[in-house]
Short mmCIF file of C-alpha atoms in Angstrom, two decimals:
data_model
loop_
_atom_site.label_atom_id
_atom_site.label_comp_id
_atom_site.label_asym_id
_atom_site.label_seq_id
_atom_site.Cartn_x
_atom_site.Cartn_y
_atom_site.Cartn_z
CA MET A 20 -13.20 42.58 -62.28
CA LYS A 21 -13.09 45.84 -60.30
CA ARG A 22 -15.10 44.25 -57.47
CA ILE A 23 -12.57 41.41 -57.21
CA GLN A 24 -9.64 43.83 -57.21
CA GLN A 25 -11.27 45.90 -54.46
CA ILE A 26 -11.82 42.84 -52.26
CA PHE A 27 -8.22 41.76 -52.91
CA CYS A 28 -6.88 45.19 -51.93
CA LEU A 29 -9.00 45.10 -48.78
CA SER A 30 -7.44 41.81 -47.77
CA LEU A 31 -3.89 42.89 -48.59
CA PHE A 32 -3.78 46.43 -47.26
CA LEU A 33 -6.50 46.81 -44.63
CA LEU A 34 -4.88 46.90 -41.19
CA VAL A 35 -6.23 44.09 -39.05
CA THR A 36 -6.97 45.39 -35.59
CA ASN A 37 -7.09 43.12 -32.58
CA SER A 38 -10.43 43.59 -30.86
CA VAL A 39 -9.37 41.78 -27.70
CA SER A 40 -9.85 44.09 -24.77
CA GLY A 41 -7.91 43.05 -21.66
CA GLN A 42 -8.23 39.28 -21.29
CA ILE A 43 -11.56 38.94 -23.09
CA GLN A 44 -11.37 36.32 -25.82
CA ARG A 45 -13.43 36.90 -28.94
CA ILE A 46 -14.59 34.10 -31.21
CA LEU A 47 -15.65 34.34 -34.85
CA PRO A 48 -18.04 31.48 -35.82
CA LEU A 49 -17.93 30.56 -39.52
CA ASP A 50 -19.56 28.04 -41.85
CA GLU A 51 -16.89 25.40 -42.56
CA GLU A 52 -17.89 25.04 -46.23
CA THR A 53 -18.50 28.65 -47.25
CA SER A 54 -16.62 30.72 -44.60
CA GLU A 55 -19.83 32.74 -44.09
CA PHE A 56 -20.36 34.48 -40.74
CA LEU A 57 -22.69 32.55 -38.42
CA PRO A 58 -24.73 34.70 -36.03
CA GLU A 59 -26.63 33.47 -32.99
CA VAL A 60 -24.56 30.38 -32.25
CA ASN A 61 -25.33 28.65 -28.93
CA PHE A 62 -22.35 28.08 -26.62
CA HIS A 63 -21.85 26.39 -23.28
CA LEU A 64 -18.89 26.73 -20.92
CA PHE A 65 -17.84 23.83 -18.69
CA LEU A 66 -15.54 23.48 -15.71
CA GLN A 67 -14.65 19.95 -14.64
CA LYS A 68 -17.54 18.65 -16.76
CA LYS A 69 -20.09 20.93 -15.07
CA LYS A 70 -21.83 23.64 -17.07
CA VAL A 71 -20.98 27.07 -15.66
CA PHE A 72 -22.38 29.36 -18.38
CA GLU A 73 -24.48 29.31 -21.53
CA GLY A 74 -25.34 31.97 -24.08
CA ILE A 75 -25.84 32.93 -27.73
CA SER A 76 -23.33 34.75 -29.91
CA PRO A 77 -24.31 38.23 -31.19
CA GLU A 78 -25.99 38.84 -34.52
CA LYS A 79 -23.52 41.41 -35.88
CA GLU A 80 -20.27 41.06 -33.94
CA ALA A 81 -17.80 38.51 -32.66
CA LEU A 82 -18.60 36.49 -29.55
CA ALA A 83 -16.92 37.87 -26.41
CA LEU A 84 -16.54 35.05 -23.92
CA PRO A 85 -17.28 35.90 -20.27
CA GLU A 86 -14.32 36.26 -17.91
CA ILE A 87 -15.04 33.24 -15.75
CA PRO A 88 -13.07 30.04 -15.13
CA TYR A 89 -13.80 27.25 -17.64
CA ASP A 90 -11.84 24.39 -19.19
CA SER A 91 -13.99 23.47 -22.21
CA ILE A 92 -16.65 24.92 -24.49
CA THR A 93 -19.22 23.60 -26.95
CA PHE A 94 -20.89 25.35 -29.90
CA SER A 95 -24.16 24.43 -31.58
CA LYS A 96 -26.57 25.87 -34.14
CA PHE A 97 -29.64 24.54 -35.90
CA ASN A 98 -28.71 22.52 -39.01
CA PHE A 99 -25.05 22.38 -37.96
CA GLU A 100 -23.10 19.68 -36.17
CA PRO A 101 -22.16 20.57 -32.57
CA LYS A 102 -18.47 21.09 -31.87
CA GLY A 103 -16.43 21.19 -28.67
CA TYR A 104 -12.99 22.46 -27.66
CA PHE A 105 -10.74 22.34 -24.65
CA ARG A 106 -9.87 25.88 -23.58
CA ASP A 107 -6.17 25.43 -24.40
CA SER A 108 -7.01 24.45 -28.00
CA LEU A 109 -9.67 27.13 -28.65
CA THR A 110 -8.78 29.50 -31.50
CA ASP A 111 -10.21 32.89 -32.44
CA ILE A 112 -12.02 31.37 -35.44
CA ILE A 113 -14.18 28.25 -35.16
CA TYR A 114 -15.82 26.41 -38.04
CA LEU A 115 -19.16 24.63 -37.84
CA LYS A 116 -20.14 21.98 -40.37
CA LYS A 117 -23.62 21.70 -41.86
CA LYS A 118 -25.47 18.51 -41.01
CA ILE A 119 -25.94 15.99 -43.80
CA TYR A 120 -29.42 14.47 -43.88
CA GLU A 121 -29.93 11.11 -45.54
CA LEU A 122 -33.32 10.92 -47.21
CA ASP A 123 -35.22 7.82 -48.20
CA GLU A 124 -35.05 7.10 -51.93
CA VAL A 125 -37.78 8.90 -53.81
CA VAL A 126 -38.73 8.24 -57.43
CA VAL A 127 -39.33 11.60 -59.09
CA GLY A 128 -40.13 10.41 -62.58
CA SER A 129 -38.09 10.56 -65.75
CA LEU A 130 -35.16 12.92 -66.14
CA PRO A 131 -35.37 15.82 -68.58
CA GLU A 132 -33.95 15.16 -72.03
CA LYS A 133 -31.20 17.70 -71.38
CA ILE A 134 -29.36 18.02 -68.07
CA THR A 135 -27.73 21.29 -66.98
CA LEU A 136 -24.81 21.62 -64.60
CA GLY A 137 -24.17 24.96 -62.96
CA GLU A 138 -26.42 27.74 -61.75
CA GLN A 139 -29.07 29.46 -63.82
CA ASN A 140 -29.66 32.64 -61.86
CA ARG A 141 -30.25 36.29 -62.66
CA ILE A 142 -27.72 37.63 -65.16
CA LEU A 143 -26.08 40.87 -64.02
CA PRO A 144 -25.92 42.96 -67.22
CA ASN A 145 -24.29 46.00 -65.61
CA SER A 146 -21.45 44.17 -63.85
CA SER A 147 -17.97 44.45 -65.31
CA GLY A 148 -17.67 40.74 -66.10
CA MET A 149 -14.49 38.72 -66.72
CA TYR A 150 -12.11 39.38 -69.60
CA LEU A 151 -11.06 36.36 -71.63
CA GLN A 152 -7.39 35.53 -71.09
CA LYS A 153 -4.80 33.47 -73.00
CA GLN A 154 -4.22 31.33 -69.93
CA LEU A 155 -6.11 29.63 -67.15
CA PHE A 156 -7.24 32.79 -65.36
CA PHE A 157 -10.73 31.83 -64.13
CA GLY A 158 -13.08 28.87 -64.16
CA LEU A 159 -16.07 27.14 -62.57
CA LEU A 160 -15.62 23.88 -60.69
CA LEU A 161 -18.53 21.61 -61.67
CA THR A 162 -19.28 18.01 -60.68
CA ASN A 163 -21.42 15.25 -62.15
CA GLU A 164 -23.50 14.38 -59.10
CA TYR A 165 -25.67 11.92 -61.03
CA PRO A 166 -25.10 8.14 -60.77
CA PHE A 167 -24.59 7.86 -64.54
CA ASP A 168 -22.36 9.20 -67.29
CA LEU A 169 -23.22 12.59 -68.79
CA ALA A 170 -22.53 13.19 -72.46
CA LEU A 171 -21.72 16.91 -72.52
CA GLU A 172 -22.88 18.56 -75.73
CA LYS A 173 -22.42 22.29 -75.22
CA VAL A 174 -21.25 25.04 -72.92
CA GLN A 175 -23.80 27.83 -72.56
CA TRP A 176 -22.37 31.18 -71.49
CA TYR A 177 -23.14 34.88 -71.75
CA VAL A 178 -21.08 37.75 -73.16
CA LYS A 179 -21.39 41.49 -73.34
CA LYS A 180 -21.59 42.90 -76.86
CA VAL A 181 -18.57 41.71 -78.83
CA VAL A 182 -16.48 44.48 -80.43
CA HIS A 183 -13.83 42.53 -82.36
CA PRO A 184 -13.82 39.02 -83.87
CA THR A 185 -12.73 36.84 -80.97
CA LYS A 186 -11.29 33.36 -81.33
CA TYR A 187 -11.53 31.25 -78.18
CA ARG A 188 -11.71 27.70 -76.93
CA ILE A 189 -13.26 25.79 -74.01
CA LEU A 190 -11.02 23.75 -71.73
CA PHE A 191 -11.93 21.23 -69.03
CA TYR A 192 -9.25 20.71 -66.38
CA LYS A 193 -8.74 18.03 -63.77
CA VAL A 194 -7.50 19.96 -60.73
CA VAL A 195 -6.30 19.61 -57.15
CA VAL A 196 -8.08 21.92 -54.72
CA ASN A 197 -5.89 23.20 -51.88
CA ARG A 198 -8.01 23.69 -48.74
CA GLU A 199 -5.11 23.94 -46.31
CA ILE A 200 -6.22 27.51 -45.47
CA ILE A 201 -9.99 27.31 -45.81
CA GLN A 202 -10.58 31.02 -46.36
CA ARG A 203 -7.98 31.02 -49.15
CA THR A 204 -9.01 27.83 -50.92
CA ASN A 205 -7.13 27.74 -54.21
CA ILE A 206 -6.11 25.83 -57.32
CA SER A 207 -2.60 25.85 -58.75
CA PRO A 208 -2.39 25.97 -62.57
CA LEU A 209 0.65 23.69 -62.21
CA GLN A 210 -1.73 21.00 -60.93
CA ALA A 211 -4.40 21.66 -63.60
CA ILE A 212 -4.37 18.97 -66.30
CA PRO A 213 -6.47 19.55 -69.45
CA VAL A 214 -8.78 16.59 -70.07
CA TYR A 215 -10.63 18.26 -72.95
CA ILE A 216 -9.88 21.13 -75.36
CA SER A 217 -12.61 22.21 -77.76
CA PRO A 218 -11.98 23.22 -81.37
CA VAL A 219 -11.30 26.94 -81.76
CA GLN A 220 -14.51 28.96 -82.11
CA THR A 221 -15.17 32.56 -83.19
CA LEU A 222 -17.37 35.28 -81.70
CA ASP A 223 -18.39 37.82 -84.32
CA PRO A 224 -18.76 41.56 -83.69
CA LYS A 225 -22.14 42.60 -82.26
CA GLN A 226 -22.83 39.14 -80.85
CA LYS A 227 -24.08 39.38 -77.27
CA ASN A 228 -25.88 37.54 -74.49
CA LYS A 229 -26.26 33.77 -74.85
CA ILE A 230 -23.50 31.83 -76.58
CA ASN A 231 -23.66 28.08 -77.18
CA THR A 232 -20.33 26.39 -77.81
CA PRO A 233 -20.41 22.71 -78.87
CA VAL A 234 -18.28 20.29 -76.83
CA ASP A 235 -17.85 16.53 -76.84
CA TYR A 236 -16.91 15.07 -73.48
CA THR A 237 -18.28 12.33 -71.23
CA LEU A 238 -18.39 13.24 -67.55
CA THR A 239 -18.36 10.16 -65.34
CA PRO A 240 -20.29 9.93 -62.03
CA GLY A 241 -18.56 12.00 -59.35
CA GLU A 242 -16.09 13.50 -61.81
CA GLU A 243 -15.12 17.10 -61.09
CA ILE A 244 -13.77 19.48 -63.73
CA LEU A 245 -12.79 23.13 -63.87
CA VAL A 246 -14.51 24.73 -66.87
CA SER A 247 -12.52 27.55 -68.45
CA ILE A 248 -13.14 29.79 -71.48
CA GLU A 249 -9.81 30.99 -72.86
CA LEU A 250 -8.81 33.52 -75.48
CA VAL A 251 -6.92 32.51 -78.62
CA ASP A 252 -6.65 35.94 -80.34
CA TYR A 253 -8.51 39.05 -81.48
CA TYR A 254 -8.69 39.86 -85.19
CA ASP A 255 -9.61 42.75 -87.43
CA ALA A 256 -11.68 42.58 -90.63
CA ASN A 257 -8.58 41.44 -92.56
CA GLN A 258 -8.01 38.51 -90.18
CA THR A 259 -4.91 40.17 -88.74
CA VAL A 260 -4.21 39.60 -85.08
CA ILE A 261 -4.84 42.76 -83.03
CA TYR A 262 -4.47 43.82 -79.41
CA PRO A 263 -7.52 45.92 -78.52
CA PRO A 264 -7.67 48.13 -75.40
CA PHE A 265 -9.42 46.69 -72.36
CA GLU A 266 -12.69 48.49 -73.04
CA GLU A 267 -12.94 46.70 -76.40
CA GLN A 268 -12.08 43.20 -75.21
CA THR A 269 -14.63 40.40 -74.84
CA LEU A 270 -16.29 40.02 -71.43
CA VAL A 271 -18.09 37.05 -69.90
CA LYS A 272 -21.14 38.24 -67.97
CA PHE A 273 -21.69 37.54 -64.29
CA GLN A 274 -24.76 35.98 -62.70
CA CYS A 275 -25.95 35.98 -59.09
CA SER A 276 -24.68 32.93 -57.23
CA GLU A 277 -25.47 30.77 -54.26
CA GLU A 278 -22.47 28.51 -54.81
CA ILE A 279 -18.75 28.61 -54.00
CA ASN A 280 -17.33 27.12 -57.20
CA PHE A 281 -15.85 30.23 -58.89
CA TYR A 282 -12.05 30.30 -58.99
CA THR A 283 -10.01 33.21 -60.32
CA LYS A 284 -6.61 34.82 -60.19
CA TYR A 285 -6.38 38.23 -58.56
CA ARG A 286 -4.53 41.23 -59.93
CA ASP A 287 -3.09 43.87 -57.61
CA VAL A 288 -4.32 47.25 -58.86
CA VAL A 289 -1.12 48.92 -57.64
CA THR A 290 1.61 46.56 -58.85
CA GLU A 291 -0.44 45.04 -61.72
CA LYS A 292 0.95 41.64 -60.70
CA GLU A 293 -1.41 38.69 -60.57
CA THR A 294 -1.45 35.74 -58.21
CA GLU A 295 -0.05 32.41 -59.34
CA GLU A 296 -3.01 30.48 -57.93
CA LEU A 297 -6.70 30.70 -58.72
CA PHE A 298 -8.53 31.46 -55.47
CA ASN A 299 -12.10 30.57 -54.62
CA ALA A 300 -13.52 34.08 -55.02
CA ASN A 301 -16.73 33.68 -53.05
CA ILE A 302 -15.15 31.89 -50.07
CA TRP A 303 -12.60 34.73 -49.99
CA ILE A 304 -15.35 37.37 -50.03
CA ASN A 305 -17.44 35.54 -47.41
CA TYR A 306 -14.48 35.33 -45.06
CA ASP A 307 -13.49 38.98 -45.50
CA PHE A 308 -17.02 40.16 -44.77
CA ALA A 309 -17.14 37.93 -41.69
CA PHE A 310 -13.69 38.93 -40.41
CA TYR A 311 -13.96 42.67 -40.99
CA PHE A 312 -17.70 43.38 -40.81
CA TYR A 313 -19.22 40.39 -38.92
CA LYS A 314 -21.87 39.79 -41.54
CA LYS A 315 -22.65 37.95 -44.74
CA PRO A 316 -22.17 39.80 -48.03
CA SER A 317 -25.26 40.89 -49.94
CA LYS A 318 -26.61 38.59 -52.63
CA SER A 319 -25.49 40.99 -55.35
CA THR A 320 -21.88 40.68 -54.11
CA ILE A 321 -21.70 36.90 -54.54
CA ARG A 322 -21.56 36.23 -58.27
CA THR A 323 -19.96 33.93 -60.80
CA PRO A 324 -19.44 33.94 -64.58
CA ALA A 325 -22.67 32.86 -66.26
CA VAL A 326 -21.52 29.46 -67.54
CA ASN A 327 -23.39 26.14 -67.75
CA LEU A 328 -22.68 22.64 -69.03
CA ILE A 329 -25.51 20.97 -70.92
CA GLY A 330 -25.65 17.30 -71.74
CA ARG A 331 -27.70 14.10 -71.68
CA LYS A 332 -27.72 10.84 -69.79
CA LEU A 333 -25.82 7.97 -71.40
#
């Protein structure tokens, strides 16, 4: 949680300096899907349809265009679709889209008995994790990319050592993803409709690591859901509702991630107010590292709650 708050504070309070010197225009190339910084992008300048300059963007800084007459520019990079702009429409940030390759159908044999959705990467035991909340505060956006229905049977997730009996439930939401501002992709809870709510479950004190929570939901081909684990209440030994301090609350562990499907609210460490929307955390981090530092974040920085859906083919 502290890492997310620090990134949020950086975005809110860090003074953005304009690196334009004189009339030099600087361009920041980003991956359209992930908002990651793209180094070594090829560019060509044209004047009246004739090429007048070509070059490659730097590895660790924004591209400074040469001060020569031109009326259009193209950008290209291996495994990305080329993109062109007229000079009058060129902005300081350009997005390149990864190429989509269509492969011939390949038969790979029978599917495993159990199918897992979500990443299964290295668990980060020393990270702060995510506290369970009594509202939609964080979730993973997962999609059934198979051409058949998936009968979901359980949610597998990881917790730090539980201190107090914790009642919780799993919710699947149908959501609308707002990509109007790519680097601040978000989900509004007002547009999150529960399509499944599990029975209330209990975590007992001293439980830790892997937790398997039974669910019963059929995920149709192409269906996308936001998976959320939400707090019901904490209890003491007498089954009385309690309100433990933060250090004694239940935490979902993080895992390393190569995806951009983790959505969370942010809380300002100064005002203690939280955002109304759930923002795509890893797109936000990718963009901030690109905009401020002209690089991709380290692998240990990109992480998500360790949550998987497990089911079988129907």
